[in-house]
PDB file of C-alpha atoms in Angstrom:
ATOM      1  CA  UNK R 397     141.765 142.530  30.945  1.00 74.00           C
ATOM      2  CA  UNK R 398     140.193 139.992  27.847  1.00 92.00           C
ATOM      3  CA  UNK R 399     138.825 136.811  28.063  1.00 98.00           C
ATOM      4  CA  UNK R 400     137.816 134.093  25.469  1.00 98.00           C
ATOM      5  CA  UNK R 401     134.791 132.148  25.162  1.00 98.00           C
ATOM      6  CA  UNK R 402     134.001 129.536  23.230  1.00 98.00           C
ATOM      7  CA  UNK R 403     130.540 128.711  22.547  1.00 98.00           C
ATOM      8  CA  UNK R 404     129.285 125.155  22.962  1.00 97.00           C
ATOM      9  CA  UNK R 405     125.501 125.678  21.890  1.00 97.00           C
ATOM     10  CA  UNK R 406     125.585 123.556  18.759  1.00 98.00           C
ATOM     11  CA  UNK R 407     126.977 120.876  20.937  1.00 96.00           C
ATOM     12  CA  UNK R 408     126.203 120.712  24.848  1.00 92.00           C
ATOM     13  CA  UNK R 409     123.235 122.627  24.026  1.00 93.00           C
ATOM     14  CA  UNK R 410     121.463 121.114  21.391  1.00 95.00           C
ATOM     15  CA  UNK R 411     122.682 117.625  22.943  1.00 90.00           C
ATOM     16  CA  UNK R 412     119.829 118.093  25.893  1.00 85.00           C
ATOM     17  CA  UNK R 413     117.015 119.263  23.279  1.00 91.00           C
ATOM     18  CA  UNK R 414     114.202 116.834  22.473  1.00 92.00           C
ATOM     19  CA  UNK R 415     114.230 117.922  18.870  1.00 95.00           C
ATOM     20  CA  UNK R 416     116.683 116.646  16.059  1.00 96.00           C
ATOM     21  CA  UNK R 417     118.348 119.920  14.342  1.00 98.00           C
ATOM     22  CA  UNK R 418     119.376 119.362  10.471  1.00 98.00           C
ATOM     23  CA  UNK R 419     122.785 119.956   9.383  1.00 98.00           C
ATOM     24  CA  UNK R 420     122.005 123.140   7.803  1.00 98.00           C
ATOM     25  CA  UNK R 421     120.909 124.515  10.386  1.00 98.00           C
ATOM     26  CA  UNK R 422     123.345 123.664  12.615  1.00 98.00           C
ATOM     27  CA  UNK R 423     125.578 125.825   9.946  1.00 98.00           C
ATOM     28  CA  UNK R 424     122.784 128.453   9.918  1.00 98.00           C
ATOM     29  CA  UNK R 425     123.438 129.176  13.782  1.00 98.00           C
ATOM     30  CA  UNK R 426     126.847 128.478  13.002  1.00 98.00           C
ATOM     31  CA  UNK R 427     127.036 131.572  10.859  1.00 98.00           C
ATOM     32  CA  UNK R 428     125.207 133.813  13.559  1.00 98.00           C
ATOM     33  CA  UNK R 429     127.766 133.044  15.864  1.00 98.00           C
ATOM     34  CA  UNK R 430     130.660 133.896  14.001  1.00 98.00           C
ATOM     35  CA  UNK R 431     129.107 137.079  12.892  1.00 98.00           C
ATOM     36  CA  UNK R 432     128.487 137.928  16.673  1.00 98.00           C
ATOM     37  CA  UNK R 433     132.887 136.871  16.919  1.00 98.00           C
ATOM     38  CA  UNK R 434     132.985 134.248  18.538  1.00 98.00           C
ATOM     39  CA  UNK R 435     136.004 132.688  17.484  1.00 97.00           C
ATOM     40  CA  UNK R 436     135.962 129.501  19.334  1.00 98.00           C
ATOM     41  CA  UNK R 437     133.077 127.091  18.599  1.00 98.00           C
ATOM     42  CA  UNK R 438     132.544 123.141  20.171  1.00 98.00           C
ATOM     43  CA  UNK R 439     130.459 121.850  17.278  1.00 98.00           C
ATOM     44  CA  UNK R 440     129.678 117.971  18.273  1.00 98.00           C
ATOM     45  CA  UNK R 441     130.830 115.291  20.489  1.00 97.00           C
ATOM     46  CA  UNK R 442     131.286 111.664  18.784  1.00 97.00           C
ATOM     47  CA  UNK R 443     129.476 110.128  20.784  1.00 93.00           C
ATOM     48  CA  UNK R 444     126.658 107.173  20.234  1.00 91.00           C
ATOM     49  CA  UNK R 445     123.917 108.134  18.070  1.00 92.00           C
ATOM     50  CA  UNK R 446     121.975 105.747  19.819  1.00 90.00           C
ATOM     51  CA  UNK R 447     122.752 107.392  23.281  1.00 88.00           C
ATOM     52  CA  UNK R 448     122.539 111.040  21.858  1.00 91.00           C
ATOM     53  CA  UNK R 449     120.576 111.281  18.161  1.00 94.00           C
ATOM     54  CA  UNK R 450     120.999 114.778  18.561  1.00 95.00           C
ATOM     55  CA  UNK R 451     125.211 114.373  17.632  1.00 96.00           C
ATOM     56  CA  UNK R 452     124.346 111.777  14.837  1.00 96.00           C
ATOM     57  CA  UNK R 453     125.641 113.745  11.707  1.00 97.00           C
ATOM     58  CA  UNK R 454     128.609 114.678  14.198  1.00 98.00           C
ATOM     59  CA  UNK R 455     131.450 113.729  11.389  1.00 97.00           C
ATOM     60  CA  UNK R 456     129.067 114.951   8.336  1.00 98.00           C
ATOM     61  CA  UNK R 457     128.940 118.356  10.260  1.00 98.00           C
ATOM     62  CA  UNK R 458     132.611 118.421  11.053  1.00 98.00           C
ATOM     63  CA  UNK R 459     133.522 118.264   7.184  1.00 97.00           C
ATOM     64  CA  UNK R 460     130.706 121.663   6.455  1.00 98.00           C
ATOM     65  CA  UNK R 461     132.366 123.166   8.917  1.00 98.00           C
ATOM     66  CA  UNK R 462     136.140 122.589   7.323  1.00 96.00           C
ATOM     67  CA  UNK R 463     135.510 126.450   5.556  1.00 96.00           C
ATOM     68  CA  UNK R 464     135.208 127.946   8.837  1.00 96.00           C
ATOM     69  CA  UNK R 465     138.594 126.775  10.463  1.00 94.00           C
ATOM     70  CA  UNK R 466     140.199 129.746   8.998  1.00 94.00           C
ATOM     71  CA  UNK R 467     138.948 132.450  11.315  1.00 95.00           C
ATOM     72  CA  UNK R 468     137.131 130.255  13.977  1.00 97.00           C
ATOM     73  CA  UNK R 469     138.494 127.184  16.158  1.00 97.00           C
ATOM     74  CA  UNK R 470     136.639 124.378  15.529  1.00 97.00           C
ATOM     75  CA  UNK R 471     136.303 121.584  18.213  1.00 98.00           C
ATOM     76  CA  UNK R 472     134.437 118.061  19.032  1.00 98.00           C
ATOM     77  CA  UNK R 473     134.110 116.468  22.612  1.00 97.00           C
ATOM     78  CA  UNK R 474     134.930 112.775  22.706  1.00 95.00           C
ATOM     79  CA  UNK R 475     134.172 110.467  26.123  1.00 90.00           C
ATOM     80  CA  UNK R 476     136.575 107.279  24.759  1.00 93.00           C
ATOM     81  CA  UNK R 477     139.102 105.950  22.619  1.00 95.00           C
ATOM     82  CA  UNK R 478     136.223 105.593  19.779  1.00 95.00           C
ATOM     83  CA  UNK R 479     135.316 109.042  20.044  1.00 96.00           C
ATOM     84  CA  UNK R 480     138.793 110.209  19.980  1.00 97.00           C
ATOM     85  CA  UNK R 481     139.708 108.107  16.916  1.00 97.00           C
ATOM     86  CA  UNK R 482     136.533 109.622  14.839  1.00 97.00           C
ATOM     87  CA  UNK R 483     137.433 113.406  15.897  1.00 97.00           C
ATOM     88  CA  UNK R 484     140.790 112.907  14.443  1.00 97.00           C
ATOM     89  CA  UNK R 485     140.140 111.161  11.511  1.00 97.00           C
ATOM     90  CA  UNK R 486     136.945 113.415  10.789  1.00 96.00           C
ATOM     91  CA  UNK R 487     139.845 115.947  10.929  1.00 95.00           C
ATOM     92  CA  UNK R 488     138.887 118.027  14.303  1.00 96.00           C
ATOM     93  CA  UNK R 489     141.031 121.126  14.981  1.00 92.00           C
ATOM     94  CA  UNK R 490     140.831 120.872  18.780  1.00 97.00           C
ATOM     95  CA  UNK R 491     139.887 116.831  20.303  1.00 98.00           C
ATOM     96  CA  UNK R 492     138.324 117.776  23.138  1.00 98.00           C
ATOM     97  CA  UNK R 493     138.579 114.540  25.918  1.00 97.00           C
ATOM     98  CA  UNK R 494     136.737 114.554  28.910  1.00 94.00           C
ATOM     99  CA  UNK R 495     136.113 112.814  32.448  1.00 93.00           C
ATOM    100  CA  UNK R 496     133.952 112.543  34.841  1.00 93.00           C
ATOM    101  CA  UNK R 497     135.359 113.809  38.617  1.00 93.00           C
ATOM    102  CA  UNK R 498     132.811 111.495  40.033  1.00 90.00           C
ATOM    103  CA  UNK R 499     132.911 107.509  39.164  1.00 83.00           C
ATOM    104  CA  UNK R 500     128.804 107.552  39.767  1.00 86.00           C
ATOM    105  CA  UNK R 501     128.458 110.415  37.542  1.00 84.00           C
ATOM    106  CA  UNK R 502     130.918 108.571  35.003  1.00 80.00           C
ATOM    107  CA  UNK R 503     129.350 105.514  35.395  1.00 87.00           C
ATOM    108  CA  UNK R 504     125.696 107.316  34.033  1.00 78.00           C
ATOM    109  CA  UNK R 505     128.004 109.201  31.089  1.00 74.00           C
ATOM    110  CA  UNK R 506     130.086 107.133  30.140  1.00 76.00           C
ATOM    111  CA  UNK R 507     129.341 103.727  30.832  1.00 80.00           C
ATOM    112  CA  UNK R 508     132.555 103.223  33.076  1.00 86.00           C
ATOM    113  CA  UNK R 509     134.234 104.246  36.178  1.00 87.00           C
ATOM    114  CA  UNK R 510     136.128 107.199  36.215  1.00 86.00           C
ATOM    115  CA  UNK R 511     139.592 105.774  36.495  1.00 91.00           C
ATOM    116  CA  UNK R 512     138.338 103.159  33.772  1.00 92.00           C
ATOM    117  CA  UNK R 513     137.456 106.195  31.428  1.00 88.00           C
ATOM    118  CA  UNK R 514     140.498 107.900  32.196  1.00 93.00           C
ATOM    119  CA  UNK R 515     142.833 104.752  31.476  1.00 94.00           C
ATOM    120  CA  UNK R 516     140.928 104.448  27.947  1.00 94.00           C
ATOM    121  CA  UNK R 517     141.746 108.367  27.142  1.00 96.00           C
ATOM    122  CA  UNK R 518     145.130 107.546  28.254  1.00 97.00           C
ATOM    123  CA  UNK R 519     146.081 105.001  25.326  1.00 96.00           C
ATOM    124  CA  UNK R 520     144.110 106.576  22.886  1.00 97.00           C
ATOM    125  CA  UNK R 521     145.530 110.038  23.244  1.00 97.00           C
ATOM    126  CA  UNK R 522     148.666 108.094  23.111  1.00 97.00           C
ATOM    127  CA  UNK R 523     148.293 107.454  19.655  1.00 96.00           C
ATOM    128  CA  UNK R 524     147.953 110.824  18.256  1.00 97.00           C
ATOM    129  CA  UNK R 525     151.361 112.803  19.441  1.00 95.00           C
ATOM    130  CA  UNK R 526     150.976 115.403  16.926  1.00 95.00           C
ATOM    131  CA  UNK R 527     147.011 116.109  17.895  1.00 97.00           C
ATOM    132  CA  UNK R 528     146.006 118.881  19.706  1.00 97.00           C
ATOM    133  CA  UNK R 529     144.150 117.976  22.667  1.00 98.00           C
ATOM    134  CA  UNK R 530     142.089 119.680  25.779  1.00 97.00           C
ATOM    135  CA  UNK R 531     140.733 118.390  28.479  1.00 98.00           C
ATOM    136  CA  UNK R 532     137.770 118.794  30.607  1.00 97.00           C
ATOM    137  CA  UNK R 533     136.477 117.242  33.746  1.00 97.00           C
ATOM    138  CA  UNK R 534     132.776 116.731  34.320  1.00 93.00           C
ATOM    139  CA  UNK R 535     131.273 116.906  37.835  1.00 94.00           C
ATOM    140  CA  UNK R 536     134.424 118.889  38.982  1.00 96.00           C
ATOM    141  CA  UNK R 537     132.637 120.534  42.314  1.00 97.00           C
ATOM    142  CA  UNK R 538     129.593 118.940  42.528  1.00 93.00           C
ATOM    143  CA  UNK R 539     127.585 115.476  41.406  1.00 91.00           C
ATOM    144  CA  UNK R 540     124.263 114.427  41.229  1.00 87.00           C
ATOM    145  CA  UNK R 541     125.231 111.278  43.022  1.00 89.00           C
ATOM    146  CA  UNK R 542     128.168 111.557  45.312  1.00 90.00           C
ATOM    147  CA  UNK R 543     127.652 114.893  46.302  1.00 92.00           C
ATOM    148  CA  UNK R 544     130.073 117.700  47.001  1.00 94.00           C
ATOM    149  CA  UNK R 545     133.476 117.012  44.973  1.00 95.00           C
ATOM    150  CA  UNK R 546     136.799 117.719  47.091  1.00 96.00           C
ATOM    151  CA  UNK R 547     139.405 119.981  46.040  1.00 97.00           C
ATOM    152  CA  UNK R 548     141.799 116.868  46.466  1.00 97.00           C
ATOM    153  CA  UNK R 549     139.522 114.774  44.444  1.00 96.00           C
ATOM    154  CA  UNK R 550     139.688 117.297  41.522  1.00 97.00           C
ATOM    155  CA  UNK R 551     143.558 117.784  41.699  1.00 98.00           C
ATOM    156  CA  UNK R 552     144.081 113.914  41.953  1.00 97.00           C
ATOM    157  CA  UNK R 553     141.953 113.624  38.677  1.00 97.00           C
ATOM    158  CA  UNK R 554     143.576 117.015  37.210  1.00 98.00           C
ATOM    159  CA  UNK R 555     146.882 115.181  37.418  1.00 98.00           C
ATOM    160  CA  UNK R 556     146.030 112.215  35.815  1.00 97.00           C
ATOM    161  CA  UNK R 557     144.946 114.741  32.660  1.00 97.00           C
ATOM    162  CA  UNK R 558     148.451 115.967  32.932  1.00 98.00           C
ATOM    163  CA  UNK R 559     150.140 113.005  32.833  1.00 97.00           C
ATOM    164  CA  UNK R 560     148.810 112.840  29.426  1.00 96.00           C
ATOM    165  CA  UNK R 561     150.447 115.711  28.515  1.00 96.00           C
ATOM    166  CA  UNK R 562     147.193 117.583  28.581  1.00 97.00           C
ATOM    167  CA  UNK R 563     148.382 122.056  28.908  1.00 95.00           C
ATOM    168  CA  UNK R 564     144.450 122.972  28.927  1.00 97.00           C
ATOM    169  CA  UNK R 565     142.204 121.872  31.334  1.00 98.00           C
ATOM    170  CA  UNK R 566     138.402 122.998  31.492  1.00 98.00           C
ATOM    171  CA  UNK R 567     136.352 122.187  34.544  1.00 98.00           C
ATOM    172  CA  UNK R 568     132.897 121.899  34.817  1.00 95.00           C
ATOM    173  CA  UNK R 569     129.985 122.447  36.732  1.00 94.00           C
ATOM    174  CA  UNK R 570     127.350 119.902  35.343  1.00 88.00           C
ATOM    175  CA  UNK R 571     124.724 120.412  37.769  1.00 87.00           C
ATOM    176  CA  UNK R 572     125.064 124.899  37.888  1.00 88.00           C
ATOM    177  CA  UNK R 573     124.842 124.347  41.516  1.00 89.00           C
ATOM    178  CA  UNK R 574     128.462 124.647  42.843  1.00 93.00           C
ATOM    179  CA  UNK R 575     129.151 128.156  44.955  1.00 95.00           C
ATOM    180  CA  UNK R 576     131.585 130.708  43.851  1.00 96.00           C
ATOM    181  CA  UNK R 577     133.884 130.018  46.954  1.00 97.00           C
ATOM    182  CA  UNK R 578     133.887 126.454  46.416  1.00 97.00           C
ATOM    183  CA  UNK R 579     134.848 126.837  42.637  1.00 97.00           C
ATOM    184  CA  UNK R 580     137.158 129.410  43.694  1.00 97.00           C
ATOM    185  CA  UNK R 581     138.735 127.262  46.356  1.00 98.00           C
ATOM    186  CA  UNK R 582     139.157 124.385  43.856  1.00 98.00           C
ATOM    187  CA  UNK R 583     140.635 126.204  41.006  1.00 98.00           C
ATOM    188  CA  UNK R 584     143.313 127.537  43.245  1.00 98.00           C
ATOM    189  CA  UNK R 585     144.138 123.461  44.705  1.00 98.00           C
ATOM    190  CA  UNK R 586     144.534 122.690  40.950  1.00 98.00           C
ATOM    191  CA  UNK R 587     146.295 125.441  40.169  1.00 97.00           C
ATOM    192  CA  UNK R 588     148.764 125.040  43.043  1.00 97.00           C
ATOM    193  CA  UNK R 589     149.306 121.644  42.426  1.00 98.00           C
ATOM    194  CA  UNK R 590     149.644 122.061  38.847  1.00 98.00           C
ATOM    195  CA  UNK R 591     151.084 125.516  38.144  1.00 97.00           C
ATOM    196  CA  UNK R 592     152.069 125.093  33.911  1.00 96.00           C
ATOM    197  CA  UNK R 593     148.110 124.038  33.286  1.00 97.00           C
ATOM    198  CA  UNK R 594     145.905 126.711  31.641  1.00 97.00           C
ATOM    199  CA  UNK R 595     142.422 126.130  33.821  1.00 98.00           C
ATOM    200  CA  UNK R 596     139.365 127.124  31.645  1.00 98.00           C
ATOM    201  CA  UNK R 597     135.955 126.948  33.307  1.00 98.00           C
ATOM    202  CA  UNK R 598     132.574 125.691  31.628  1.00 96.00           C
ATOM    203  CA  UNK R 599     130.048 126.826  34.105  1.00 94.00           C
ATOM    204  CA  UNK R 600     126.187 125.781  34.446  1.00 89.00           C
ATOM    205  CA  UNK R 601     123.930 128.315  35.900  1.00 87.00           C
ATOM    206  CA  UNK R 602     120.803 127.047  38.593  1.00 81.00           C
ATOM    207  CA  UNK R 603     120.995 129.992  40.793  1.00 78.00           C
ATOM    208  CA  UNK R 604     122.446 133.264  38.244  1.00 84.00           C
ATOM    209  CA  UNK R 605     125.794 132.961  40.898  1.00 90.00           C
ATOM    210  CA  UNK R 606     127.924 131.472  37.515  1.00 94.00           C
ATOM    211  CA  UNK R 607     128.105 134.943  36.332  1.00 96.00           C
ATOM    212  CA  UNK R 608     129.497 136.141  39.711  1.00 96.00           C
ATOM    213  CA  UNK R 609     131.638 133.058  40.096  1.00 97.00           C
ATOM    214  CA  UNK R 610     132.918 133.949  36.392  1.00 97.00           C
ATOM    215  CA  UNK R 611     133.725 137.566  37.157  1.00 97.00           C
ATOM    216  CA  UNK R 612     135.489 136.512  40.305  1.00 97.00           C
ATOM    217  CA  UNK R 613     137.722 133.620  38.586  1.00 97.00           C
ATOM    218  CA  UNK R 614     138.770 136.359  35.548  1.00 97.00           C
ATOM    219  CA  UNK R 615     139.630 138.606  38.036  1.00 95.00           C
ATOM    220  CA  UNK R 616     141.103 137.281  41.479  1.00 95.00           C
ATOM    221  CA  UNK R 617     142.745 134.100  39.621  1.00 96.00           C
ATOM    222  CA  UNK R 618     143.323 135.460  36.258  1.00 95.00           C
ATOM    223  CA  UNK R 619     141.186 132.743  34.590  1.00 97.00           C
ATOM    224  CA  UNK R 620     141.382 133.196  30.855  1.00 97.00           C
ATOM    225  CA  UNK R 621     139.014 131.001  29.775  1.00 98.00           C
ATOM    226  CA  UNK R 622     134.991 130.429  29.625  1.00 98.00           C
ATOM    227  CA  UNK R 623     132.492 128.041  27.884  1.00 97.00           C
ATOM    228  CA  UNK R 624     129.132 129.057  27.354  1.00 97.00           C
ATOM    229  CA  UNK R 625     126.317 128.729  24.786  1.00 96.00           C
ATOM    230  CA  UNK R 626     123.715 131.353  23.105  1.00 97.00           C
ATOM    231  CA  UNK R 627     120.240 131.113  24.708  1.00 94.00           C
ATOM    232  CA  UNK R 628     121.555 129.485  27.837  1.00 92.00           C
ATOM    233  CA  UNK R 629     120.406 126.028  26.348  1.00 91.00           C
ATOM    234  CA  UNK R 630     121.809 122.914  27.160  1.00 82.00           C
ATOM    235  CA  UNK R 631     122.530 120.469  30.340  1.00 70.00           C
ATOM    236  CA  UNK R 632     123.810 116.578  31.158  1.00 66.00           C
ATOM    237  CA  UNK R 633     121.107 114.332  29.710  1.00 63.00           C
ATOM    238  CA  UNK R 634     122.950 112.171  32.482  1.00 57.00           C
ATOM    239  CA  UNK R 635     122.962 114.139  35.428  1.00 56.00           C
ATOM    240  CA  UNK R 636     119.462 114.663  37.054  1.00 55.00           C
ATOM    241  CA  UNK R 637     119.058 118.097  38.233  1.00 51.00           C
ATOM    242  CA  UNK R 638     121.564 119.216  36.098  1.00 57.00           C
ATOM    243  CA  UNK R 639     120.795 123.225  34.836  1.00 68.00           C
ATOM    244  CA  UNK R 640     121.365 124.368  31.661  1.00 80.00           C
ATOM    245  CA  UNK R 641     124.376 126.125  30.814  1.00 89.00           C
ATOM    246  CA  UNK R 642     125.639 129.992  31.903  1.00 93.00           C
ATOM    247  CA  UNK R 643     123.846 132.402  28.542  1.00 94.00           C
ATOM    248  CA  UNK R 644     126.823 133.050  25.915  1.00 97.00           C
ATOM    249  CA  UNK R 645     124.750 136.872  25.824  1.00 97.00           C
ATOM    250  CA  UNK R 646     124.573 137.562  29.809  1.00 95.00           C
ATOM    251  CA  UNK R 647     128.012 136.405  30.248  1.00 97.00           C
ATOM    252  CA  UNK R 648     129.221 139.070  28.206  1.00 98.00           C
ATOM    253  CA  UNK R 649     127.078 141.488  28.996  1.00 97.00           C
ATOM    254  CA  UNK R 650     128.238 140.882  32.256  1.00 97.00           C
ATOM    255  CA  UNK R 651     132.109 141.182  31.510  1.00 98.00           C
ATOM    256  CA  UNK R 652     131.429 143.994  29.551  1.00 97.00           C
ATOM    257  CA  UNK R 653     129.893 146.059  32.042  1.00 97.00           C
ATOM    258  CA  UNK R 654     133.172 145.383  34.600  1.00 97.00           C
ATOM    259  CA  UNK R 655     135.354 146.391  32.079  1.00 96.00           C
ATOM    260  CA  UNK R 656     136.206 142.664  30.443  1.00 97.00           C
ATOM    261  CA  UNK R 657     136.866 142.436  26.852  1.00 97.00           C
ATOM    262  CA  UNK R 658     135.476 139.509  24.908  1.00 98.00           C
ATOM    263  CA  UNK R 659     135.717 140.970  21.337  1.00 97.00           C
ATOM    264  CA  UNK R 660     131.965 140.063  21.170  1.00 98.00           C
ATOM    265  CA  UNK R 661     129.273 142.192  19.697  1.00 98.00           C
ATOM    266  CA  UNK R 662     126.709 141.767  22.144  1.00 97.00           C
ATOM    267  CA  UNK R 663     123.546 142.691  19.253  1.00 98.00           C
ATOM    268  CA  UNK R 664     124.842 140.140  16.882  1.00 98.00           C
ATOM    269  CA  UNK R 665     125.045 137.738  19.468  1.00 98.00           C
ATOM    270  CA  UNK R 666     121.316 138.662  20.305  1.00 97.00           C
ATOM    271  CA  UNK R 667     120.342 138.004  16.761  1.00 98.00           C
ATOM    272  CA  UNK R 668     122.201 134.430  16.865  1.00 98.00           C
ATOM    273  CA  UNK R 669     120.185 133.980  20.138  1.00 97.00           C
ATOM    274  CA  UNK R 670     116.957 134.602  18.457  1.00 97.00           C
ATOM    275  CA  UNK R 671     118.099 132.194  15.712  1.00 98.00           C
ATOM    276  CA  UNK R 672     119.128 128.976  17.694  1.00 97.00           C
ATOM    277  CA  UNK R 673     114.805 129.494  19.284  1.00 97.00           C
ATOM    278  CA  UNK R 674     113.595 129.952  16.174  1.00 98.00           C
ATOM    279  CA  UNK R 675     115.496 126.519  14.674  1.00 98.00           C
ATOM    280  CA  UNK R 676     114.840 124.522  17.696  1.00 96.00           C
ATOM    281  CA  UNK R 677     111.179 125.313  17.415  1.00 96.00           C
ATOM    282  CA  UNK R 678     111.022 124.447  13.813  1.00 97.00           C
ATOM    283  CA  UNK R 679     112.778 121.498  14.066  1.00 97.00           C
ATOM    284  CA  UNK R 680     111.243 117.991  14.330  1.00 96.00           C
ATOM    285  CA  UNK R 681     110.736 116.026  18.058  1.00 94.00           C
ATOM    286  CA  UNK R 682     112.995 113.076  18.691  1.00 90.00           C
ATOM    287  CA  UNK R 683     110.979 109.989  17.794  1.00 84.00           C
ATOM    288  CA  UNK R 684     109.433 108.187  21.410  1.00 73.00           C
ATOM    289  CA  UNK R 685     111.253 105.305  22.291  1.00 61.00           C
TER     290      UNK R 685
END
């Protein structure tokens, strides 16, 4: 069975690094990802440059990425109405809106409760009936502040996204510590409650269990969409203890070894990982606060 992988290194990867990567270098990374066969890239987040300076060039980068849209879907993350308005104005193919299952994480990440964040997103989404949106739920399984998130709570948040007209929903293990059993149980609960929603997984990787989780989700639940970041870079700056993303090259190799097709070239992907590592090493450090 084939699966689709969205690489998020340009957004989720770079946002947690203590360097400022130049726009031109981000385009070099994009070239390497496209050469490897990556056909979905989450490139930026439209957030405050004060809080996340690594994303300060979001508008410029989206503009420079326009030529890539013929072969690669370009998406951007927005956490609030302002971010949505910016992303739509920039001409993003797909706007990825996200809220937390945990109100404590929502307060740290978005500056408002989960209920407030969802209401804010809902009003903004309604303003753009022709824009393609996909939803994401952070701390879908475990929160650094509230602990285990129950499947019932996850379903409650997922239902609010569905009420906005969102048909594709990514569930994120933000810390990377969720067990395979808990992820599969929670995903099954969401699928039972919302059978018409397409579910994807965004897995971080604390103890190596993310590969097992991804394979079981693909084989046993038919999950066909996964997020990962080449090199395993990234994490949430506002979730204490968050681990890095599942590395795209590890995920692809694991899938291929179990006869799950991704359409991605592992050799070219290794080149992309080397490119990201070099660029990060050569980029200037963030200024001291």
